[in-house]
Amino acid sequence: MTDVHEPEIRSYNMSQIKGKDTTPEIIVRKYLHANRFRFRLHSKDLPGKPDIVLRKYKTAIFIHGCFWHGHEGCKYFVIPKTRTQWWLDKINRNRAKDIENFQHLKKRGWRIITIWECELKKERYLNTLEALIENLLAKS
Ligand SMILES: [Zn+2]
């Protein structure tokens, strides 16, 4: 049994996925749905309330904003010139919390996939989503 369509069907689905006002999270959700993956959203019973949870694959997906989660080396992660220390403290707290949540999840045997917002921009999202499916289906 397989969860994945043939590639040509998948790319057909893609044309319907990206419309106006699609947030990064919705892009990923629609793609997984189109490829018949079953998932839950924001599972409160798991550390960090992962954005997307695929129980069958014991995988938690986090879709992170590059600014709020401090995506190192990313052009979308630019600390404002005013109140710089305040922003740094805030983002460092978010990062520390992410690391803590990931550790808890790993201890419980969960696989974690982080997708950054910049990886879902127009010129990159298709590669990102295809890699995600490959990653999900790979034997761990
Ligand atoms: Zn980024």
mmCIF file of C-alpha atoms and ligand atoms in Angstrom:
data_model
loop_
_atom_site.group_PDB
_atom_site.id
_atom_site.type_symbol
_atom_site.label_atom_id
_atom_site.label_comp_id
_atom_site.label_asym_id
_atom_site.label_seq_id
_atom_site.Cartn_x
_atom_site.Cartn_y
_atom_site.Cartn_z
ATOM 1 C CA MET A 1 0.000 0.000 0.000
ATOM 2 C CA THR A 2 1.279 3.439 -0.806
ATOM 3 C CA ASP A 3 0.158 6.906 0.102
ATOM 4 C CA VAL A 4 1.706 8.667 -2.854
ATOM 5 C CA HIS A 5 0.243 9.331 -6.268
ATOM 6 C CA GLU A 6 2.253 9.046 -9.423
ATOM 7 C CA PRO A 7 4.337 12.204 -9.996
ATOM 8 C CA GLU A 8 2.157 13.571 -12.795
ATOM 9 C CA ILE A 9 -0.927 13.427 -10.624
ATOM 10 C CA ARG A 10 0.920 15.100 -7.834
ATOM 11 C CA SER A 11 1.968 18.038 -9.978
ATOM 12 C CA TYR A 12 -1.587 18.396 -11.235
ATOM 13 C CA ASN A 13 -2.710 18.741 -7.648
ATOM 14 C CA MET A 14 -0.065 21.377 -7.057
ATOM 15 C CA SER A 15 -1.630 23.726 -9.562
ATOM 16 C CA GLN A 16 -4.723 23.876 -7.401
ATOM 17 C CA ILE A 17 -2.946 24.275 -4.131
ATOM 18 C CA LYS A 18 -1.340 27.669 -4.178
ATOM 19 C CA GLY A 19 -3.916 30.395 -4.342
ATOM 20 C CA LYS A 20 -4.259 33.784 -2.774
ATOM 21 C CA ASP A 21 -3.796 34.157 0.957
ATOM 22 C CA THR A 22 -2.240 30.767 1.474
ATOM 23 C CA THR A 23 -0.254 30.690 4.631
ATOM 24 C CA PRO A 24 2.829 28.472 4.854
ATOM 25 C CA GLU A 25 0.954 26.018 7.035
ATOM 26 C CA ILE A 26 -1.967 25.716 4.631
ATOM 27 C CA ILE A 27 0.389 25.027 1.714
ATOM 28 C CA VAL A 28 1.798 22.035 3.585
ATOM 29 C CA ARG A 29 -1.606 20.824 4.768
ATOM 30 C CA LYS A 30 -3.117 20.947 1.302
ATOM 31 C CA TYR A 31 -0.190 19.141 -0.228
ATOM 32 C CA LEU A 32 -0.277 16.342 2.331
ATOM 33 C CA HIS A 33 -4.022 16.088 1.943
ATOM 34 C CA ALA A 34 -3.762 15.918 -1.858
ATOM 35 C CA ASN A 35 -1.302 13.084 -1.418
ATOM 36 C CA ARG A 36 -3.693 11.297 0.914
ATOM 37 C CA PHE A 37 -1.759 11.608 4.092
ATOM 38 C CA ARG A 38 -3.846 11.695 7.224
ATOM 39 C CA PHE A 39 -2.883 14.111 9.941
ATOM 40 C CA ARG A 40 -3.988 16.142 12.892
ATOM 41 C CA LEU A 41 -3.380 19.784 13.610
ATOM 42 C CA HIS A 42 -1.881 21.425 16.702
ATOM 43 C CA SER A 43 -2.065 18.321 18.873
ATOM 44 C CA LYS A 44 -2.294 19.638 22.398
ATOM 45 C CA ASP A 45 -1.164 16.349 23.893
ATOM 46 C CA LEU A 46 2.308 16.703 22.376
ATOM 47 C CA PRO A 47 5.098 19.059 23.490
ATOM 48 C CA GLY A 48 5.069 22.307 21.539
ATOM 49 C CA LYS A 49 1.696 21.551 19.905
ATOM 50 C CA PRO A 50 3.183 20.532 16.539
ATOM 51 C CA ASP A 51 1.487 22.198 13.565
ATOM 52 C CA ILE A 52 0.913 18.894 11.794
ATOM 53 C CA VAL A 53 1.004 15.432 13.350
ATOM 54 C CA LEU A 54 1.128 12.222 11.328
ATOM 55 C CA ARG A 55 0.582 9.464 13.853
ATOM 56 C CA LYS A 56 1.020 6.668 11.356
ATOM 57 C CA TYR A 57 4.557 7.918 10.699
ATOM 58 C CA LYS A 58 5.079 9.074 14.277
ATOM 59 C CA THR A 59 6.196 12.371 12.823
ATOM 60 C CA ALA A 60 5.587 15.897 14.051
ATOM 61 C CA ILE A 61 5.953 18.757 11.607
ATOM 62 C CA PHE A 62 6.689 22.276 12.757
ATOM 63 C CA ILE A 63 6.280 25.124 10.316
ATOM 64 C CA HIS A 64 8.397 27.922 11.622
ATOM 65 C CA GLY A 65 8.355 31.598 10.836
ATOM 66 C CA CYS A 66 11.921 32.603 10.013
ATOM 67 C CA PHE A 67 11.781 35.700 12.165
ATOM 68 C CA TRP A 68 10.057 34.400 15.294
ATOM 69 C CA HIS A 69 12.077 31.230 15.488
ATOM 70 C CA GLY A 70 15.362 32.836 14.431
ATOM 71 C CA HIS A 71 16.257 31.065 11.197
ATOM 72 C CA GLU A 72 20.056 31.350 11.219
ATOM 73 C CA GLY A 73 21.527 32.837 8.038
ATOM 74 C CA CYS A 74 18.090 33.490 6.513
ATOM 75 C CA LYS A 75 17.301 36.778 4.811
ATOM 76 C CA TYR A 76 13.945 36.871 6.594
ATOM 77 C CA PHE A 77 15.613 36.770 9.968
ATOM 78 C CA VAL A 78 16.645 40.371 10.511
ATOM 79 C CA ILE A 79 16.702 41.772 14.019
ATOM 80 C CA PRO A 80 15.130 45.236 14.149
ATOM 81 C CA LYS A 81 17.501 48.123 14.763
ATOM 82 C CA THR A 82 15.411 49.449 17.614
ATOM 83 C CA ARG A 83 14.918 47.538 20.838
ATOM 84 C CA THR A 84 17.447 45.090 19.450
ATOM 85 C CA GLN A 85 18.180 43.357 22.742
ATOM 86 C CA TRP A 86 14.485 42.941 23.495
ATOM 87 C CA TRP A 87 13.936 41.205 20.164
ATOM 88 C CA LEU A 88 17.007 39.030 20.606
ATOM 89 C CA ASP A 89 15.840 37.929 24.026
ATOM 90 C CA LYS A 90 12.398 37.135 22.716
ATOM 91 C CA ILE A 91 13.661 35.106 19.767
ATOM 92 C CA ASN A 92 16.236 33.301 21.876
ATOM 93 C CA ARG A 93 13.446 32.291 24.251
ATOM 94 C CA ASN A 94 11.462 30.904 21.329
ATOM 95 C CA ARG A 95 14.496 28.960 20.145
ATOM 96 C CA ALA A 96 15.191 27.541 23.588
ATOM 97 C CA LYS A 97 11.557 26.466 23.856
ATOM 98 C CA ASP A 98 11.750 24.789 20.431
ATOM 99 C CA ILE A 99 14.833 22.819 21.457
ATOM 100 C CA GLU A 100 13.167 21.757 24.690
ATOM 101 C CA ASN A 101 10.015 20.620 22.888
ATOM 102 C CA PHE A 102 12.022 18.697 20.303
ATOM 103 C CA GLN A 103 13.927 16.892 23.045
ATOM 104 C CA HIS A 104 10.693 15.849 24.749
ATOM 105 C CA LEU A 105 9.243 14.610 21.487
ATOM 106 C CA LYS A 106 12.376 12.657 20.594
ATOM 107 C CA LYS A 107 12.333 10.988 23.993
ATOM 108 C CA ARG A 108 8.837 9.773 23.216
ATOM 109 C CA GLY A 109 10.058 8.354 19.924
ATOM 110 C CA TRP A 110 8.730 11.047 17.603
ATOM 111 C CA ARG A 111 10.450 12.159 14.461
ATOM 112 C CA ILE A 112 10.543 15.908 13.982
ATOM 113 C CA ILE A 113 10.531 17.748 10.706
ATOM 114 C CA THR A 114 10.965 21.513 10.717
ATOM 115 C CA ILE A 115 9.901 23.439 7.669
ATOM 116 C CA TRP A 116 10.923 27.072 7.514
ATOM 117 C CA GLU A 117 8.638 29.687 6.069
ATOM 118 C CA CYS A 118 11.306 30.666 3.495
ATOM 119 C CA GLU A 119 11.303 27.084 2.183
ATOM 120 C CA LEU A 120 7.672 27.569 1.175
ATOM 121 C CA LYS A 121 8.226 30.682 -0.900
ATOM 122 C CA LYS A 122 7.187 30.599 -4.528
ATOM 123 C CA GLU A 123 10.410 29.332 -6.063
ATOM 124 C CA ARG A 124 11.122 26.742 -3.380
ATOM 125 C CA TYR A 125 7.911 25.248 -2.098
ATOM 126 C CA LEU A 126 7.591 22.434 -4.619
ATOM 127 C CA ASN A 127 11.053 21.063 -3.840
ATOM 128 C CA THR A 128 10.380 21.413 -0.145
ATOM 129 C CA LEU A 129 7.103 19.514 -0.342
ATOM 130 C CA GLU A 130 8.493 16.734 -2.486
ATOM 131 C CA ALA A 131 11.399 16.334 -0.099
ATOM 132 C CA LEU A 132 8.933 16.214 2.767
ATOM 133 C CA ILE A 133 7.029 13.307 1.246
ATOM 134 C CA GLU A 134 10.262 11.445 0.530
ATOM 135 C CA ASN A 135 11.324 12.061 4.074
ATOM 136 C CA LEU A 136 8.041 10.747 5.450
ATOM 137 C CA LEU A 137 8.184 7.610 3.380
ATOM 138 C CA ALA A 138 11.860 6.921 4.064
ATOM 139 C CA LYS A 139 12.546 4.085 6.428
ATOM 140 C CA SER A 140 13.898 5.575 9.588
HETATM 141 ZN ZN ZN B 1 14.203 31.205 6.598
#
